[in-house]
mmCIF file of C-alpha atoms in Angstrom:
data_model
loop_
_atom_site.group_PDB
_atom_site.id
_atom_site.type_symbol
_atom_site.label_atom_id
_atom_site.label_comp_id
_atom_site.label_asym_id
_atom_site.label_seq_id
_atom_site.Cartn_x
_atom_site.Cartn_y
_atom_site.Cartn_z
ATOM 1 C CA UNK A 1 -2.370 -20.230 46.512
ATOM 2 C CA UNK A 2 0.642 -17.949 46.356
ATOM 3 C CA UNK A 3 0.825 -15.509 43.472
ATOM 4 C CA UNK A 4 3.662 -14.796 41.090
ATOM 5 C CA UNK A 5 6.755 -13.777 43.029
ATOM 6 C CA UNK A 6 9.482 -11.607 41.576
ATOM 7 C CA UNK A 7 12.797 -10.858 43.222
ATOM 8 C CA UNK A 8 14.364 -8.502 43.885
ATOM 9 C CA UNK A 9 11.744 -5.773 44.071
ATOM 10 C CA UNK A 10 14.216 -2.981 43.351
ATOM 11 C CA UNK A 11 17.633 -3.008 41.777
ATOM 12 C CA UNK A 12 20.194 -0.324 41.024
ATOM 13 C CA UNK A 13 23.014 -1.039 38.603
ATOM 14 C CA UNK A 14 25.525 0.952 36.606
ATOM 15 C CA UNK A 15 26.058 0.954 32.859
ATOM 16 C CA UNK A 16 27.989 -2.028 31.582
ATOM 17 C CA UNK A 17 27.027 -4.328 34.424
ATOM 18 C CA UNK A 18 24.808 -7.351 34.057
ATOM 19 C CA UNK A 19 21.726 -8.248 36.072
ATOM 20 C CA UNK A 20 19.624 -11.338 36.773
ATOM 21 C CA UNK A 21 15.973 -11.143 37.733
ATOM 22 C CA UNK A 22 13.996 -14.025 39.171
ATOM 23 C CA UNK A 23 10.372 -15.103 38.836
ATOM 24 C CA UNK A 24 8.522 -17.877 40.644
ATOM 25 C CA UNK A 25 5.213 -18.693 38.943
ATOM 26 C CA UNK A 26 1.989 -19.805 40.532
ATOM 27 C CA UNK A 27 2.174 -23.448 41.522
ATOM 28 C CA UNK A 28 1.159 -25.637 38.594
ATOM 29 C CA UNK A 29 1.774 -22.981 35.966
ATOM 30 C CA UNK A 30 4.259 -24.030 33.308
ATOM 31 C CA UNK A 31 4.411 -20.866 31.225
ATOM 32 C CA UNK A 32 6.365 -17.802 32.257
ATOM 33 C CA UNK A 33 6.417 -14.607 30.203
ATOM 34 C CA UNK A 34 8.484 -11.485 30.680
ATOM 35 C CA UNK A 35 7.498 -7.921 29.819
ATOM 36 C CA UNK A 36 9.360 -4.630 29.986
ATOM 37 C CA UNK A 37 7.393 -1.547 31.045
ATOM 38 C CA UNK A 38 8.716 1.971 30.447
ATOM 39 C CA UNK A 39 6.924 5.340 30.352
ATOM 40 C CA UNK A 40 7.929 5.864 26.729
ATOM 41 C CA UNK A 41 7.419 2.435 25.180
ATOM 42 C CA UNK A 42 4.752 1.033 27.463
ATOM 43 C CA UNK A 43 4.494 -2.709 27.965
ATOM 44 C CA UNK A 44 6.575 -4.746 25.575
ATOM 45 C CA UNK A 45 6.861 -8.512 25.327
ATOM 46 C CA UNK A 46 10.333 -9.912 25.928
ATOM 47 C CA UNK A 47 9.939 -13.688 25.761
ATOM 48 C CA UNK A 48 7.942 -16.656 26.964
ATOM 49 C CA UNK A 49 9.094 -19.997 28.329
ATOM 50 C CA UNK A 50 7.132 -23.206 28.603
ATOM 51 C CA UNK A 51 8.540 -26.409 30.030
ATOM 52 C CA UNK A 52 12.073 -25.026 29.943
ATOM 53 C CA UNK A 53 11.844 -24.047 26.251
ATOM 54 C CA UNK A 54 11.578 -20.574 24.806
ATOM 55 C CA UNK A 55 8.408 -20.557 22.711
ATOM 56 C CA UNK A 56 8.242 -16.943 21.654
ATOM 57 C CA UNK A 57 10.542 -13.954 21.636
ATOM 58 C CA UNK A 58 9.960 -10.237 21.281
ATOM 59 C CA UNK A 59 12.014 -7.690 19.429
ATOM 60 C CA UNK A 60 14.800 -7.091 21.919
ATOM 61 C CA UNK A 61 18.580 -7.296 21.444
ATOM 62 C CA UNK A 62 20.525 -10.400 22.355
ATOM 63 C CA UNK A 63 21.646 -8.755 25.590
ATOM 64 C CA UNK A 64 18.279 -9.840 26.950
ATOM 65 C CA UNK A 65 18.071 -13.541 27.652
ATOM 66 C CA UNK A 66 16.184 -15.889 29.872
ATOM 67 C CA UNK A 67 15.804 -19.420 31.006
ATOM 68 C CA UNK A 68 13.366 -21.637 32.809
ATOM 69 C CA UNK A 69 14.114 -24.391 35.263
ATOM 70 C CA UNK A 70 12.424 -27.738 35.727
ATOM 71 C CA UNK A 71 10.336 -26.345 38.602
ATOM 72 C CA UNK A 72 9.047 -23.631 36.187
ATOM 73 C CA UNK A 73 10.911 -20.842 37.940
ATOM 74 C CA UNK A 74 12.424 -18.439 35.458
ATOM 75 C CA UNK A 75 15.267 -15.985 35.334
ATOM 76 C CA UNK A 76 15.995 -13.233 32.892
ATOM 77 C CA UNK A 77 19.396 -11.752 32.375
ATOM 78 C CA UNK A 78 20.434 -8.456 30.882
ATOM 79 C CA UNK A 79 24.091 -8.048 30.021
ATOM 80 C CA UNK A 80 26.043 -4.863 29.335
ATOM 81 C CA UNK A 81 23.351 -2.660 30.828
ATOM 82 C CA UNK A 82 22.427 0.603 29.134
ATOM 83 C CA UNK A 83 20.627 3.606 30.593
ATOM 84 C CA UNK A 84 17.618 2.752 28.431
ATOM 85 C CA UNK A 85 17.228 -0.588 30.176
ATOM 86 C CA UNK A 86 15.833 1.209 33.217
ATOM 87 C CA UNK A 87 12.314 -0.143 33.489
ATOM 88 C CA UNK A 88 9.833 -2.186 35.445
ATOM 89 C CA UNK A 89 10.258 -5.812 34.439
ATOM 90 C CA UNK A 90 7.100 -7.841 34.859
ATOM 91 C CA UNK A 91 6.793 -11.575 34.926
ATOM 92 C CA UNK A 92 3.544 -13.384 34.223
ATOM 93 C CA UNK A 93 2.583 -17.009 34.571
ATOM 94 C CA UNK A 94 -0.145 -19.225 33.158
ATOM 95 C CA UNK A 95 -0.937 -22.848 32.474
ATOM 96 C CA UNK A 96 0.462 -22.334 28.991
ATOM 97 C CA UNK A 97 -2.506 -22.541 26.662
ATOM 98 C CA UNK A 98 -2.846 -20.023 23.872
ATOM 99 C CA UNK A 99 -4.483 -16.708 24.733
ATOM 100 C CA UNK A 100 -5.411 -17.607 28.280
ATOM 101 C CA UNK A 101 -5.231 -14.997 31.018
ATOM 102 C CA UNK A 102 -1.896 -14.183 32.551
ATOM 103 C CA UNK A 103 -1.180 -13.671 36.230
ATOM 104 C CA UNK A 104 1.374 -10.927 36.813
ATOM 105 C CA UNK A 105 3.881 -10.390 39.563
ATOM 106 C CA UNK A 106 4.557 -6.973 41.101
ATOM 107 C CA UNK A 107 7.686 -6.562 39.026
ATOM 108 C CA UNK A 108 11.320 -5.686 39.510
ATOM 109 C CA UNK A 109 12.135 -1.991 39.179
ATOM 110 C CA UNK A 110 15.566 -1.742 37.568
ATOM 111 C CA UNK A 111 17.435 1.547 37.565
ATOM 112 C CA UNK A 112 20.599 1.861 35.500
ATOM 113 C CA UNK A 113 22.865 4.754 36.455
ATOM 114 C CA UNK B 1 0.843 -7.041 12.917
ATOM 115 C CA UNK B 2 -1.359 -6.855 15.943
ATOM 116 C CA UNK B 3 -1.746 -3.496 17.624
ATOM 117 C CA UNK B 4 -3.870 -1.835 20.264
ATOM 118 C CA UNK B 5 -4.694 1.852 20.536
ATOM 119 C CA UNK B 6 -5.972 3.561 23.636
ATOM 120 C CA UNK B 7 -6.729 7.100 22.463
ATOM 121 C CA UNK B 8 -6.992 8.651 25.916
ATOM 122 C CA UNK B 9 -3.751 8.936 27.864
ATOM 123 C CA UNK B 10 -5.383 10.451 30.930
ATOM 124 C CA UNK B 11 -9.016 10.705 32.040
ATOM 125 C CA UNK B 12 -10.428 12.427 35.110
ATOM 126 C CA UNK B 13 -13.907 11.673 36.398
ATOM 127 C CA UNK B 14 -15.769 12.495 39.563
ATOM 128 C CA UNK B 15 -16.524 9.815 42.092
ATOM 129 C CA UNK B 16 -19.920 8.309 41.339
ATOM 130 C CA UNK B 17 -19.823 9.287 37.678
ATOM 131 C CA UNK B 18 -19.876 6.807 34.831
ATOM 132 C CA UNK B 19 -16.721 5.800 33.010
ATOM 133 C CA UNK B 20 -15.837 4.659 29.530
ATOM 134 C CA UNK B 21 -12.272 3.871 28.454
ATOM 135 C CA UNK B 22 -11.711 3.414 24.762
ATOM 136 C CA UNK B 23 -9.740 0.665 23.068
ATOM 137 C CA UNK B 24 -9.279 -0.073 19.371
ATOM 138 C CA UNK B 25 -7.402 -3.080 18.075
ATOM 139 C CA UNK B 26 -5.932 -4.319 14.860
ATOM 140 C CA UNK B 27 -5.857 -8.074 14.395
ATOM 141 C CA UNK B 28 -6.400 -10.267 11.379
ATOM 142 C CA UNK B 29 -8.367 -13.062 12.996
ATOM 143 C CA UNK B 30 -10.935 -13.260 15.753
ATOM 144 C CA UNK B 31 -9.245 -11.448 18.602
ATOM 145 C CA UNK B 32 -8.768 -12.479 22.174
ATOM 146 C CA UNK B 33 -9.144 -9.231 24.118
ATOM 147 C CA UNK B 34 -8.285 -8.317 27.679
ATOM 148 C CA UNK B 35 -8.474 -5.400 30.063
ATOM 149 C CA UNK B 36 -5.923 -5.191 32.858
ATOM 150 C CA UNK B 37 -5.573 -2.676 35.689
ATOM 151 C CA UNK B 38 -2.352 -1.588 37.347
ATOM 152 C CA UNK B 39 -2.129 0.276 40.640
ATOM 153 C CA UNK B 40 1.023 2.306 41.325
ATOM 154 C CA UNK B 41 4.028 0.096 41.947
ATOM 155 C CA UNK B 42 2.067 -3.070 41.304
ATOM 156 C CA UNK B 43 1.696 -5.668 38.621
ATOM 157 C CA UNK B 44 -1.293 -6.053 36.343
ATOM 158 C CA UNK B 45 -4.602 -7.552 37.424
ATOM 159 C CA UNK B 46 -7.054 -8.951 34.914
ATOM 160 C CA UNK B 47 -10.433 -7.176 34.893
ATOM 161 C CA UNK B 48 -12.094 -9.152 32.118
ATOM 162 C CA UNK B 49 -11.507 -10.995 28.874
ATOM 163 C CA UNK B 50 -13.330 -11.686 25.632
ATOM 164 C CA UNK B 51 -12.792 -14.815 23.598
ATOM 165 C CA UNK B 52 -16.095 -15.434 21.832
ATOM 166 C CA UNK B 53 -19.825 -15.495 22.391
ATOM 167 C CA UNK B 54 -21.719 -12.707 24.098
ATOM 168 C CA UNK B 55 -20.160 -9.402 23.069
ATOM 169 C CA UNK B 56 -20.901 -7.805 26.450
ATOM 170 C CA UNK B 57 -18.458 -9.149 28.988
ATOM 171 C CA UNK B 58 -18.728 -8.750 32.736
ATOM 172 C CA UNK B 59 -15.625 -8.461 34.854
ATOM 173 C CA UNK B 60 -14.532 -7.903 38.401
ATOM 174 C CA UNK B 61 -15.066 -4.726 40.435
ATOM 175 C CA UNK B 62 -18.223 -3.846 38.505
ATOM 176 C CA UNK B 63 -16.512 -3.361 35.142
ATOM 177 C CA UNK B 64 -17.882 -4.480 31.802
ATOM 178 C CA UNK B 65 -16.668 -4.242 28.225
ATOM 179 C CA UNK B 66 -18.374 -4.487 24.871
ATOM 180 C CA UNK B 67 -16.775 -6.048 21.806
ATOM 181 C CA UNK B 68 -17.782 -4.392 18.549
ATOM 182 C CA UNK B 69 -16.246 -6.140 15.576
ATOM 183 C CA UNK B 70 -17.480 -3.539 13.068
ATOM 184 C CA UNK B 71 -15.639 -0.809 14.948
ATOM 185 C CA UNK B 72 -12.656 -2.936 16.046
ATOM 186 C CA UNK B 73 -13.323 -1.708 19.549
ATOM 187 C CA UNK B 74 -13.430 -3.152 23.035
ATOM 188 C CA UNK B 75 -14.387 -0.288 25.339
ATOM 189 C CA UNK B 76 -14.383 -0.650 29.102
ATOM 190 C CA UNK B 77 -17.256 0.792 31.139
ATOM 191 C CA UNK B 78 -18.330 1.225 34.718
ATOM 192 C CA UNK B 79 -21.631 2.842 35.740
ATOM 193 C CA UNK B 80 -20.317 4.492 38.916
ATOM 194 C CA UNK B 81 -16.641 4.868 39.760
ATOM 195 C CA UNK B 82 -15.152 4.687 43.230
ATOM 196 C CA UNK B 83 -12.029 6.462 44.472
ATOM 197 C CA UNK B 84 -10.298 3.086 44.594
ATOM 198 C CA UNK B 85 -10.652 2.771 40.802
ATOM 199 C CA UNK B 86 -7.885 5.327 40.316
ATOM 200 C CA UNK B 87 -5.185 3.389 38.458
ATOM 201 C CA UNK B 88 -3.815 2.762 34.989
ATOM 202 C CA UNK B 89 -5.847 0.633 32.628
ATOM 203 C CA UNK B 90 -4.441 -1.421 29.788
ATOM 204 C CA UNK B 91 -6.238 -3.009 26.883
ATOM 205 C CA UNK B 92 -4.485 -5.958 25.267
ATOM 206 C CA UNK B 93 -4.941 -8.380 22.410
ATOM 207 C CA UNK B 94 -3.746 -11.959 22.556
ATOM 208 C CA UNK B 95 -1.208 -12.575 19.845
ATOM 209 C CA UNK B 96 -0.328 -16.159 20.560
ATOM 210 C CA UNK B 97 1.518 -18.067 17.901
ATOM 211 C CA UNK B 98 1.378 -21.854 17.870
ATOM 212 C CA UNK B 99 0.318 -21.903 21.494
ATOM 213 C CA UNK B 100 2.990 -19.524 22.716
ATOM 214 C CA UNK B 101 1.735 -16.818 25.016
ATOM 215 C CA UNK B 102 2.039 -13.205 23.971
ATOM 216 C CA UNK B 103 -0.004 -10.088 24.721
ATOM 217 C CA UNK B 104 0.188 -6.853 22.780
ATOM 218 C CA UNK B 105 -0.755 -3.953 25.020
ATOM 219 C CA UNK B 106 -2.061 -0.483 24.383
ATOM 220 C CA UNK B 107 -0.228 2.476 25.877
ATOM 221 C CA UNK B 108 -2.600 2.642 28.815
ATOM 222 C CA UNK B 109 -5.098 5.165 30.175
ATOM 223 C CA UNK B 110 -4.455 6.739 33.537
ATOM 224 C CA UNK B 111 -7.656 7.283 35.489
ATOM 225 C CA UNK B 112 -7.900 9.990 38.138
ATOM 226 C CA UNK B 113 -10.929 10.227 40.398
ATOM 227 C CA UNK B 114 -12.074 13.582 41.776
ATOM 228 C CA UNK B 115 -13.732 13.375 45.200
#
């Protein structure tokens, strides 16, 4: 069974641009969560989608948004990029039950110049 | 609010030595606790999880963790480390709300192995 796939692996953008990251969950998984990882703030929860609906959202500005498609694939978008958005963005999938284990992708490393 | 504290930012041990990584949590109800490991440039892999029952939990790669409610701790242990265990280790508490998935992570402990 294929794991969680995130594309692209690396991304370089400049301030003010917008970016879209993609995540394909494990087959059969209906929940996709996104996390931001930085050296200073560690791992922080962005949001979680289940069956195309956002179920939970972290404490991030509205510039961060996401969506989930009917095949459970998810995208997250960051608009008006800031230098502080440079981070590893991790996607995780699961069946969608509360507090079950998450399966993580290798992440997208975003650098904002 | 839920929180997780990993007091040790960086630990160095010799290959073959025993290991204990500390984790303290703050959570109002019975916690769901996890340990994940991250190798450089990679995502997170689950080592073990605690939901209920036996407070000593066995995981993959020879790791175990003990849940101590009185100390709000969930420390990770391994009797004999291997060079391949060098990585960053994250403790997390499940903070799901109405079924929605959410993990709150500690800041991580970076493990270095001396040959």
